[in-house]
Coordinates of C-alpha atoms and ligand atoms in Angstrom, one line a residue:
X1 CA 62.7 82.2 93.1
X2 CA 65.3 84.7 94.5
X3 CA 68.8 83.4 93.8
X4 CA 72.1 84.3 95.5
X5 CA 75.4 84.4 93.5
X6 CA 78.4 83.6 95.6
X7 CA 81.7 84.7 94.1
X8 CA 84.7 82.6 95.5
X9 CA 88.2 83.8 94.7
X10 CA 91.2 81.9 93.9
X11 CA 92.6 81.9 97.4
X12 CA 89.1 81.1 99.1
X13 CA 89.0 77.3 98.4
X14 CA 87.5 76.3 101.7
X15 CA 84.2 74.5 101.9
X16 CA 83.1 76.3 105.1
X17 CA 83.8 79.7 103.7
X18 CA 81.7 82.6 105.4
X19 CA 80.1 83.4 102.1
X20 CA 78.7 79.9 101.7
X21 CA 77.3 79.5 105.3
X22 CA 73.6 79.4 105.9
X23 CA 72.7 79.4 102.1
X24 CA 70.4 76.9 100.5
X25 CA 72.2 75.1 97.6
X26 CA 69.0 75.0 95.6
X27 CA 68.8 78.9 95.6
X28 CA 72.6 79.5 95.2
X29 CA 75.0 79.6 92.3
X30 CA 78.7 79.6 93.2
X31 CA 80.9 81.5 90.7
X32 CA 84.6 80.7 90.3
X33 CA 86.3 82.5 87.5
X34 CA 89.9 82.6 85.9
X35 CA 90.3 86.1 84.8
X36 CA 93.1 87.9 83.1
X37 CA 93.2 90.9 85.4
X38 CA 94.1 88.6 88.4
X39 CA 96.4 86.5 86.4
X40 CA 98.4 89.6 85.2
X41 CA 98.3 92.3 87.9
X42 CA 101.9 91.3 88.4
X43 CA 103.9 88.9 86.1
X44 CA 103.2 85.8 88.3
X45 CA 105.5 82.8 88.2
X46 CA 104.0 80.1 85.8
X47 CA 103.8 77.6 88.5
X48 CA 101.8 80.1 90.9
X49 CA 99.1 80.6 88.1
X50 CA 99.0 76.8 87.4
X51 CA 98.7 76.1 91.0
X52 CA 95.7 78.5 91.6
X53 CA 93.8 77.6 88.5
X54 CA 94.3 73.8 89.1
X55 CA 93.2 74.2 92.8
X56 CA 90.3 76.4 91.8
X57 CA 89.1 73.7 89.2
X58 CA 89.5 70.9 91.7
X59 CA 87.6 72.9 94.3
X60 CA 84.8 73.4 91.9
X61 CA 84.4 69.6 91.6
X62 CA 84.6 69.2 95.4
X63 CA 81.7 71.9 95.7
X64 CA 79.7 70.0 93.0
X65 CA 80.2 66.8 94.8
X66 CA 78.4 68.1 97.9
X67 CA 75.4 69.5 96.0
X68 CA 76.3 73.1 95.1
X69 CA 75.6 74.5 91.6
X70 CA 78.8 76.0 90.3
X71 CA 79.4 78.2 87.3
X72 CA 83.2 77.9 86.5
X73 CA 84.5 80.3 84.0
X74 CA 87.8 79.2 82.4
X75 CA 90.4 81.7 81.3
X76 CA 89.9 80.7 77.6
X77 CA 86.1 81.0 77.6
X78 CA 85.4 83.3 74.6
X79 CA 82.8 85.2 76.7
X80 CA 85.1 85.9 79.6
X81 CA 85.4 89.6 80.3
X82 CA 88.8 89.3 81.9
X83 CA 87.9 91.0 85.4
X84 CA 86.1 89.7 88.5
X85 CA 83.6 92.5 88.2
X86 CA 82.7 91.7 84.7
X87 CA 82.2 88.0 85.6
X88 CA 80.1 88.7 88.6
X89 CA 77.9 91.1 86.5
X90 CA 77.6 88.5 83.7
X91 CA 76.9 85.5 86.0
X92 CA 74.2 87.6 88.0
X93 CA 72.4 88.2 84.9
X94 CA 72.7 84.7 83.5
X95 CA 71.3 83.3 86.8
X96 CA 68.9 86.0 87.6
X97 CA 70.7 86.4 90.9
X98 CA 69.1 89.1 93.1
X99 CA 72.0 89.2 95.7
X100 CA 75.7 88.6 95.4
X101 CA 77.9 87.5 98.4
X102 CA 81.5 87.3 98.8
X103 CA 84.0 86.7 101.6
X104 CA 86.4 89.6 101.9
X105 CA 89.3 89.4 99.5
X106 CA 93.0 89.4 100.7
X107 CA 94.1 92.7 98.9
X108 CA 92.9 96.2 98.9
X109 CA 92.9 96.4 95.3
X110 CA 90.3 93.6 94.9
X111 CA 88.2 94.9 97.9
X112 CA 87.8 98.3 96.0
X113 CA 86.8 96.5 92.8
X114 CA 84.1 94.4 94.7
X115 CA 82.9 97.4 96.6
X116 CA 82.4 99.2 93.4
X117 CA 79.9 96.7 91.9
X118 CA 76.2 97.6 91.6
X119 CA 74.3 96.5 93.3
X120 CA 76.8 96.4 96.1
X121 CA 77.7 92.7 97.1
X122 CA 77.4 91.5 100.7
X123 CA 81.1 91.2 101.8
X124 CA 81.4 88.9 104.8
X125 CA 84.5 88.7 107.2
X126 CA 87.1 86.0 106.4
X127 CA 86.9 84.0 109.6
X128 CA 89.5 81.4 108.4
X129 CA 91.8 83.7 110.3
X130 CA 91.8 83.5 114.1
X131 CA 92.0 87.4 114.6
X132 CA 89.4 89.6 113.3
X133 CA 90.1 93.1 112.1
X134 CA 88.5 94.6 115.1
X135 CA 90.3 92.4 117.6
X136 CA 93.6 93.4 116.0
X137 CA 92.6 97.1 116.0
X138 CA 91.8 96.8 119.8
X139 CA 95.0 95.0 120.6
X140 CA 97.1 97.6 118.6
X141 CA 95.2 100.6 120.0
X142 CA 96.3 99.8 123.4
X143 CA 100.1 99.9 122.4
X144 CA 102.8 102.4 121.6
X145 CA 105.0 99.9 119.7
X146 CA 103.5 96.7 118.0
X147 CA 105.6 93.5 118.5
X148 CA 104.7 90.1 117.2
X149 CA 105.7 88.3 120.5
X150 CA 103.0 89.9 122.7
X151 CA 100.3 89.4 119.9
X152 CA 101.5 85.8 119.7
X153 CA 100.8 85.2 123.3
X154 CA 97.2 86.4 123.0
X155 CA 96.7 83.9 120.1
X156 CA 98.0 81.1 122.3
X157 CA 95.6 82.0 125.0
X158 CA 92.9 82.4 122.6
X159 CA 93.3 79.0 120.8
X160 CA 94.6 77.1 123.9
X161 CA 97.4 75.9 121.7
X162 CA 100.5 74.6 123.8
X163 CA 98.9 76.0 126.9
X164 CA 98.9 74.1 130.4
X165 CA 96.0 76.0 132.1
X166 CA 96.9 79.7 131.6
X167 CA 100.7 79.0 131.4
X168 CA 102.6 78.2 128.4
X169 CA 103.6 74.5 127.9
X170 CA 107.2 74.0 129.0
X171 CA 107.1 77.1 131.0
X172 CA 108.2 79.5 128.2
X173 CA 106.2 81.2 125.4
X174 CA 109.2 81.0 122.8
X175 CA 112.0 78.4 122.4
X176 CA 113.9 80.3 119.6
X177 CA 117.2 80.0 121.7
X178 CA 117.1 76.3 121.1
X179 CA 116.7 76.8 117.4
X180 CA 118.9 78.4 114.5
X181 CA 121.5 75.6 114.2
X182 CA 123.7 75.2 111.3
X183 CA 122.7 72.1 109.1
X184 CA 124.9 69.4 107.9
X185 CA 124.3 67.7 104.6
X186 CA 122.1 64.7 105.4
X187 CA 121.3 61.9 103.0
X188 CA 118.0 61.2 104.8
X189 CA 116.6 64.8 104.4
X190 CA 112.9 64.5 104.1
X191 CA 111.4 65.6 100.7
X192 CA 108.0 66.9 100.2
X193 CA 105.6 64.5 98.6
X194 CA 105.2 65.0 94.8
X195 CA 101.9 64.5 93.1
X196 CA 101.6 63.7 89.5
X197 CA 99.2 66.0 87.6
X198 CA 95.8 64.5 86.8
X199 CA 93.8 65.3 83.7
X200 CA 92.4 68.5 85.1
X201 CA 95.9 69.8 86.2
X202 CA 97.3 68.6 82.9
X203 CA 94.7 70.8 81.1
X204 CA 95.6 73.8 83.2
X205 CA 99.4 73.2 82.5
X206 CA 98.6 73.3 78.8
X207 CA 96.6 76.5 79.2
X208 CA 99.3 78.2 81.3
X209 CA 102.1 77.0 78.8
X210 CA 100.1 78.7 76.0
X211 CA 99.0 82.0 77.6
X212 CA 101.8 82.5 80.2
X213 CA 104.7 80.6 78.8
X214 CA 106.8 83.8 78.7
X215 CA 106.3 84.5 82.4
X216 CA 109.0 84.2 85.0
X217 CA 109.9 80.6 86.1
X218 CA 109.6 77.1 85.0
X219 CA 106.3 75.4 84.8
X220 CA 107.3 71.8 84.7
X221 CA 107.9 69.5 86.5
X222 CA 104.7 70.3 88.3
X223 CA 104.2 68.3 91.5
X224 CA 102.3 70.6 94.0
X225 CA 99.1 69.3 95.8
X226 CA 96.0 70.9 94.2
X227 CA 93.2 68.9 96.0
X228 CA 92.2 68.9 99.6
X229 CA 93.1 65.2 100.0
X230 CA 96.6 65.7 98.6
X231 CA 97.1 69.0 100.7
X232 CA 96.1 67.0 103.9
X233 CA 98.5 64.2 103.0
X234 CA 101.3 66.8 102.6
X235 CA 100.6 68.3 105.9
X236 CA 100.7 64.7 107.6
X237 CA 104.0 63.9 105.9
X238 CA 105.5 67.2 107.0
X239 CA 104.4 66.5 110.8
X240 CA 106.0 63.0 110.9
X241 CA 109.0 63.4 108.6
X242 CA 110.1 67.1 108.9
X243 CA 108.5 68.8 112.0
X244 CA 110.8 67.1 114.5
X245 CA 113.8 69.0 113.2
X246 CA 112.0 72.1 111.9
X247 CA 113.1 74.2 114.9
X248 CA 116.7 73.3 115.0
X249 CA 117.3 74.1 111.2
X250 CA 114.7 76.6 110.6
X251 CA 117.3 79.3 109.8
X252 CA 119.8 77.0 107.9
X253 CA 120.6 77.1 104.3
X254 CA 122.3 74.3 102.3
X255 CA 123.4 74.1 98.7
X256 CA 121.0 71.9 96.8
X257 CA 118.6 71.4 99.6
X258 CA 115.7 73.6 98.6
X259 CA 113.3 72.7 101.3
X260 CA 115.3 71.3 104.3
X261 CA 112.9 70.8 107.2
X262 CA 110.4 73.5 106.1
X263 CA 106.6 72.4 105.5
X264 CA 105.9 74.1 102.0
X265 CA 102.3 74.4 103.5
X266 CA 102.1 78.2 103.0
X267 CA 100.4 78.0 99.4
X268 CA 98.0 75.3 100.6
X269 CA 97.0 77.3 103.8
X270 CA 96.8 80.7 101.9
X271 CA 94.4 79.3 99.2
X272 CA 92.3 77.5 101.7
X273 CA 93.2 73.8 101.0
X274 CA 94.3 73.5 104.6
X275 CA 92.8 75.1 107.8
X276 CA 95.8 76.9 109.7
X277 CA 94.3 76.0 113.1
X278 CA 93.9 72.3 112.1
X279 CA 97.5 72.2 111.0
X280 CA 98.7 73.7 114.3
X281 CA 96.5 71.2 116.3
X282 CA 98.2 68.3 114.3
X283 CA 101.6 69.8 115.3
X284 CA 100.6 70.1 118.9
X285 CA 99.3 66.4 118.9
X286 CA 102.6 65.3 117.6
X287 CA 104.4 67.0 120.6
X288 CA 101.8 65.7 123.2
X289 CA 102.4 62.1 121.6
X290 CA 106.2 62.5 122.1
X291 CA 106.7 62.5 118.2
X292 CA 108.3 66.0 118.0
X293 CA 110.1 68.2 120.5
X294 CA 108.6 71.4 122.0
X295 CA 111.1 73.8 120.4
X296 CA 110.1 72.5 117.0
X297 CA 106.4 72.5 117.5
X298 CA 106.3 76.0 119.4
X299 CA 108.4 77.5 116.6
X300 CA 106.1 76.0 113.9
X301 CA 102.8 77.2 115.6
X302 CA 104.3 80.6 116.3
X303 CA 104.9 81.1 112.6
X304 CA 101.2 80.4 111.9
X305 CA 99.2 81.8 114.8
X306 CA 101.9 84.5 115.5
X307 CA 103.6 85.7 112.4
X308 CA 100.9 84.9 109.8
X309 CA 98.0 86.5 111.8
X310 CA 100.2 89.4 112.9
X311 CA 101.3 90.4 109.3
X312 CA 97.6 90.2 108.2
X313 CA 96.6 92.5 111.0
X314 CA 99.2 95.1 110.0
X315 CA 98.2 94.9 106.3
X316 CA 94.7 95.8 107.0
X317 CA 95.4 98.3 109.7
X318 CA 98.0 100.2 107.7
X319 CA 95.8 100.8 104.6
X320 CA 96.4 100.6 100.8
X321 CA 99.4 102.9 100.7
X322 CA 101.4 100.6 102.9
X323 CA 103.0 99.2 99.9
X324 CA 104.3 102.5 98.8
X325 CA 106.2 103.3 102.2
X326 CA 109.9 103.8 101.7
X327 CA 111.2 105.1 105.1
X328 CA 114.9 104.7 103.9
X329 CA 114.5 106.5 100.7
X330 CA 115.7 103.6 98.5
X331 CA 115.5 104.1 94.9
X332 CA 117.6 101.5 92.9
X333 CA 115.8 99.8 90.2
X334 CA 115.5 96.0 90.7
X335 CA 118.6 94.6 89.2
X336 CA 118.2 92.0 86.3
X337 CA 119.7 89.2 88.5
X338 CA 116.5 89.0 90.5
X339 CA 115.0 87.6 87.2
X340 CA 117.9 85.4 85.9
X341 CA 119.6 84.4 89.0
X342 CA 122.8 85.0 87.2
X343 CA 125.5 86.1 89.7
X344 CA 128.6 84.9 91.2
X345 CA 127.2 85.3 94.7
X346 CA 126.5 81.8 95.6
X347 CA 123.7 82.6 98.1
X348 CA 121.8 84.8 95.7
X349 CA 122.2 82.4 92.8
X350 CA 120.9 79.5 95.0
X351 CA 117.7 81.5 96.4
X352 CA 116.8 82.9 92.9
X353 CA 117.6 79.7 91.0
X354 CA 115.2 77.6 93.2
X355 CA 112.7 80.4 92.9
X356 CA 112.7 80.0 89.2
X357 CA 112.4 76.2 89.4
X358 CA 110.0 75.8 92.4
X359 CA 108.4 79.1 92.9
X360 CA 109.6 78.8 96.4
X361 CA 112.4 79.8 98.8
X362 CA 112.2 79.4 102.5
X363 CA 112.0 82.3 105.0
X364 CA 115.5 82.7 105.7
X365 CA 116.4 82.8 101.9
X366 CA 113.6 85.4 101.3
X367 CA 114.7 87.4 104.4
X368 CA 118.4 87.2 104.7
X369 CA 119.5 86.5 101.2
X370 CA 117.3 88.2 98.5
X371 CA 115.9 90.6 101.0
X372 CA 119.1 91.6 102.7
X373 CA 120.8 92.1 99.4
X374 CA 118.0 94.5 98.4
X375 CA 118.1 96.3 101.7
X376 CA 121.9 96.8 101.6
X377 CA 121.9 97.9 97.9
X378 CA 119.0 100.3 98.5
X379 CA 116.5 98.8 96.0
X380 CA 113.0 100.5 95.7
X381 CA 110.9 98.5 98.0
X382 CA 107.8 98.8 95.8
X383 CA 109.7 97.2 93.0
X384 CA 111.0 94.5 95.3
X385 CA 107.5 94.1 96.6
X386 CA 106.2 93.4 93.1
X387 CA 108.9 90.8 92.6
X388 CA 108.0 88.9 95.9
X389 CA 104.4 89.0 95.0
X390 CA 105.0 87.7 91.5
X391 CA 107.6 84.9 92.1
X392 CA 106.3 82.8 95.1
X393 CA 103.3 80.5 94.7
X394 CA 102.3 81.4 98.3
X395 CA 102.3 85.2 97.5
X396 CA 99.2 87.2 98.2
X397 CA 99.4 90.8 99.1
X398 CA 98.1 90.7 102.7
X399 CA 101.0 88.5 103.6
X400 CA 103.6 89.3 101.2
X401 CA 103.4 93.1 101.6
X402 CA 104.2 93.3 105.4
X403 CA 106.8 90.7 105.1
X404 CA 108.6 92.6 102.4
X405 CA 107.9 96.3 103.1
X406 CA 108.0 95.9 107.0
X407 CA 110.1 92.9 108.0
X408 CA 112.5 92.7 105.1
X409 CA 113.0 96.4 103.8
X410 CA 112.3 98.4 107.1
X411 CA 110.4 100.5 104.7
X412 CA 107.7 101.2 107.2
X413 CA 110.3 102.8 109.5
X414 CA 110.2 100.0 112.2
X415 CA 106.5 99.6 112.6
X416 CA 106.6 95.8 112.0
X417 CA 110.3 94.9 112.9
X418 CA 112.2 96.4 115.8
X419 CA 115.3 96.4 113.6
X420 CA 116.4 96.1 110.1
X421 CA 117.4 92.6 109.1
X422 CA 120.8 93.7 107.6
X423 CA 123.7 91.3 107.6
X424 CA 127.2 91.1 106.2
X425 CA 128.6 87.9 104.6
X426 CA 129.5 86.4 108.0
X427 CA 125.8 85.7 108.8
X428 CA 125.4 83.8 105.4
X429 CA 128.7 81.9 106.1
X430 CA 127.4 81.0 109.7
X431 CA 124.0 79.7 108.6
X432 CA 124.7 78.0 105.2
X433 CA 127.6 76.3 103.2
X434 CA 127.0 78.7 100.3
X435 CA 130.2 80.6 100.8
X436 CA 132.4 77.5 100.2
X437 CA 131.4 77.6 96.5
X438 CA 131.1 81.2 96.0
X439 CA 133.2 83.3 93.6
X440 CA 133.8 85.8 96.3
X441 CA 135.6 85.3 99.5
X442 CA 133.5 86.0 102.7
X443 CA 136.8 86.4 104.6
X444 CA 137.8 89.5 102.6
X445 CA 136.2 92.7 103.5
X446 CA 137.1 95.0 100.6
X447 CA 138.2 94.6 96.9
X448 CA 136.8 92.7 93.8
X449 CA 137.3 89.4 95.5
X450 CA 135.6 90.3 98.7
X451 CA 132.1 89.1 99.4
X452 CA 130.1 92.2 98.3
X453 CA 127.9 92.0 101.4
X454 CA 130.7 92.8 103.7
X455 CA 131.5 96.4 102.4
X456 CA 127.7 96.8 101.5
X457 CA 126.7 96.2 105.1
X458 CA 128.9 99.1 106.4
X459 CA 128.0 101.3 103.6
X460 CA 124.3 100.8 104.7
X461 CA 125.1 101.5 108.2
X462 CA 126.9 104.7 107.2
X463 CA 124.1 105.8 104.9
X464 CA 121.6 105.5 107.7
X465 CA 123.8 106.3 110.6
X466 CA 121.8 109.0 112.3
X467 CA 118.5 106.9 112.0
X468 CA 120.0 103.8 113.6
X469 CA 122.1 105.5 116.2
X470 CA 118.9 105.9 118.2
X471 CA 117.8 102.3 117.8
X472 CA 118.9 100.2 120.7
X473 CA 119.3 97.1 118.6
X474 CA 121.5 98.9 116.0
X475 CA 123.4 101.4 118.2
X476 CA 126.3 98.9 118.8
X477 CA 126.9 98.5 115.1
X478 CA 126.7 102.4 114.7
X479 CA 129.3 102.7 117.5
X480 CA 131.6 100.1 115.7
X481 CA 131.4 102.1 112.5
X482 CA 132.1 105.5 114.4
X483 CA 135.3 104.0 116.0
X484 CA 136.6 102.8 112.7
X485 CA 139.5 104.7 111.4
X486 CA 138.6 107.1 108.6
X487 CA 140.8 105.4 105.8
X488 CA 139.1 102.1 106.7
X489 CA 135.7 103.7 106.4
X490 CA 136.6 105.2 103.1
X491 CA 138.0 101.8 101.8
X492 CA 134.6 100.1 102.7
X493 CA 132.5 102.8 101.1
X494 CA 134.7 102.8 97.9
X495 CA 134.5 99.0 97.7
X496 CA 130.6 99.2 98.0
X497 CA 130.4 102.0 95.4
X498 CA 132.4 100.0 92.9
X499 CA 130.2 97.0 93.4
X500 CA 127.1 99.1 93.1
X501 CA 128.5 100.7 89.8
X502 CA 128.8 97.2 88.4
X503 CA 125.4 96.3 89.6
X504 CA 123.9 99.3 87.9
X505 CA 125.9 98.9 84.7
X506 CA 124.6 95.5 83.7
X507 CA 122.8 94.0 86.8
X508 CA 124.2 90.5 86.2
X509 CA 127.9 90.4 86.2
X510 CA 128.3 90.8 89.9
Ligands
LIG1 P1 107.6 77.1 107.2 O1 109.0 77.5 107.4 O2 107.3 75.6 107.1 O3 106.6 77.8 108.1 C1 105.4 77.3 108.5 C2 104.2 78.3 108.1 O4 104.2 79.4 109.0 C3 104.2 78.7 106.7 O5 103.5 77.8 105.9 C4 103.5 80.0 106.9 O6 102.0 79.7 106.8 C5 103.8 80.4 108.3 N1 104.8 81.6 108.2 C6 106.1 81.4 108.5 N2 106.7 82.6 108.5 C7 105.7 83.5 108.2 C8 105.8 85.0 108.0 N3 106.8 85.6 108.1 N4 104.5 85.5 107.6 C9 103.4 84.8 107.6 N5 103.4 83.4 107.7 C10 104.5 82.8 108.1 N6 104.6 84.0 103.3 C11 103.6 83.7 102.5 O7 102.7 83.0 102.8 N7 103.4 84.5 101.4 C12 104.2 85.4 100.9 O8 103.9 85.9 100.0 C13 105.3 85.7 101.7 N8 106.3 86.6 101.3 C14 107.4 86.8 102.0 C15 108.2 87.8 101.5 C16 109.4 88.0 102.3 C17 110.4 89.1 101.9 C18 109.6 87.3 103.6 C19 110.9 87.7 104.4 C20 108.8 86.3 104.0 C21 107.6 86.1 103.3 N9 106.8 85.1 103.6 C22 105.6 84.9 102.9 C23 106.8 84.4 104.8 C24 107.6 83.1 104.8 O9 108.9 83.2 104.1 C25 106.9 82.1 104.1 O10 105.5 81.9 104.8 C26 107.4 80.6 104.3 O11 108.7 80.7 103.6 C27 106.6 79.6 103.4 O12 107.3 78.4 103.4 P2 106.8 77.1 104.3 O13 105.3 76.9 104.1 O14 107.8 76.1 104.0 O15 107.1 77.7 105.7
LIG2 C1 96.4 85.2 92.3 C2 95.1 84.9 91.5 C3 95.3 84.5 90.1 C4 96.6 84.3 89.5 N1 94.2 84.4 89.4 C5 92.9 84.4 90.0 C6 91.8 84.1 89.1 O1 91.8 84.0 88.0 N2 90.6 84.2 89.7 C7 90.5 84.6 91.2 O2 89.3 84.5 91.5 N3 91.5 84.8 91.8 C8 92.9 84.7 91.3 N4 93.9 84.9 92.0 C9 93.6 85.3 93.4 C10 93.2 86.7 93.7 O3 94.1 87.6 92.9 C11 93.2 86.9 95.1 O4 92.0 86.7 95.6 C12 93.7 88.4 95.6 O5 95.0 88.4 95.2 C13 93.4 88.7 97.0 O6 94.1 87.8 97.8

């Protein structure tokens, strides 16, 4: 009897996946495999590997529970070939499979590996996303410049989310002007639910400790949801406990508060334990029931049907060399402090410190702390891209690369973002309480005691003066630089140069 082999990747843990649809379980073998090639193409955070393997093993049980025959290859299986291609070939022979099916992967590298298989597998679209490749291409082809805001409106209309007829709920598409408040310490800050590892997860933790114990980050305590039930519980907890204040404090940062009012749902959505549209519908219901304000719900939904879909569209549209773009010609090697968190800069120490502990930092920490520092100091965007891809448990190339290369580093020359997200210490001081406990003074602009971001910011503007003079959103800062007296300019640039020398010398004593 002809048999089909369905390969399900570690970030495809959804029961209604396109590759499973329409198949007869009696004539199908599902293959999930833990392979060294995927576990080591960057030096993933220990928690990220454990999260993916534990979620894969629980998903295999879920599939078996509804009647699928599942072949699960563990990393320590002595016969494991170490690659996806090797395991597909082995499983196809073992099961006498005549056809192989897979839902398209989330990375050019993996797509190329699957396309190279013989016989060629049937590769199906990943329709867990709202916008197909063709729809994004059509939308982009009609435009000279691409901007998320207009794409987002298309997705609102397509889904009907927060729509009153053909008008946006509340009369506006975007309520960001109500957001971005500074947060105050709050004893009642919601905390994401913590899940004790069960026997399956415990086994994965032992494996990761043994095989990847030297990787970046701490493995335990491990409390992430790894089953669909726990992921759905985490989503419900977020909607009731944190969503109402999500908008207000979306950009805020507070010492010791790693999560604030963020959802921590990205890894769960990205691996397929949660359906993005279902999560958005839950958020919309909270607003319609009067349980969460519109500015919070609109902001949250925009991140998912707007930014998340938009960056995916850019990733596939721009091709595999997108990760090598370097429009600003940045070449500095990634400083050691990105791995150790050892620095006197309180903002960097906090963002990297919690990345080591949790494989998580929220968006503004990624964009305006570690991303901004890399942008101002001119770190090689590809090295930085590999760092972000390794250290966050939600990191898959289709979503990480456009956020890093495009949004954070302006390395695509402004394709994704209309201006570079560059900021001096004043921004960090406005949006956080980090500066109060910092070794450096945010009020001082130059010298060894001054917040390094202050001089680095002007040094960045000076280095890219000609490029940014023509950018309407940067021109004002360029004019301010141009009007500065020459001795002041020289003082700022010398201060930046001295800091960069120290950074290059040992990478941590800064
Ligand atoms: P919340 O703040 O609660 O936001 C809700 C949801 O919106 C998220 O769960 C996520 O699904 C979605 N979302 C929000 N912002 C974005 C965005 N810019 N792009 C795509 N989806 C978004 N996100 C990833 O999922 N994986 C990554 O590897 C990743 N790398 C990033 C690298 C850099 C340099 C930057 C600046 C951002 C990156 N992001 C990435 C986007 C964003 O920081 C994370 O999605 C977010 O911090 C995840 O935490 P959360 O679930 O608590 O998000
Ligand atoms: C990230 C990851 C890791 C660490 N390990 C595996 C694995 O062992 N097996 C697997 O099927 N997938 C894994 N993944 C996810 C893949 O790398 C992912 O499918 C690609 O990055 C494309 O998004």
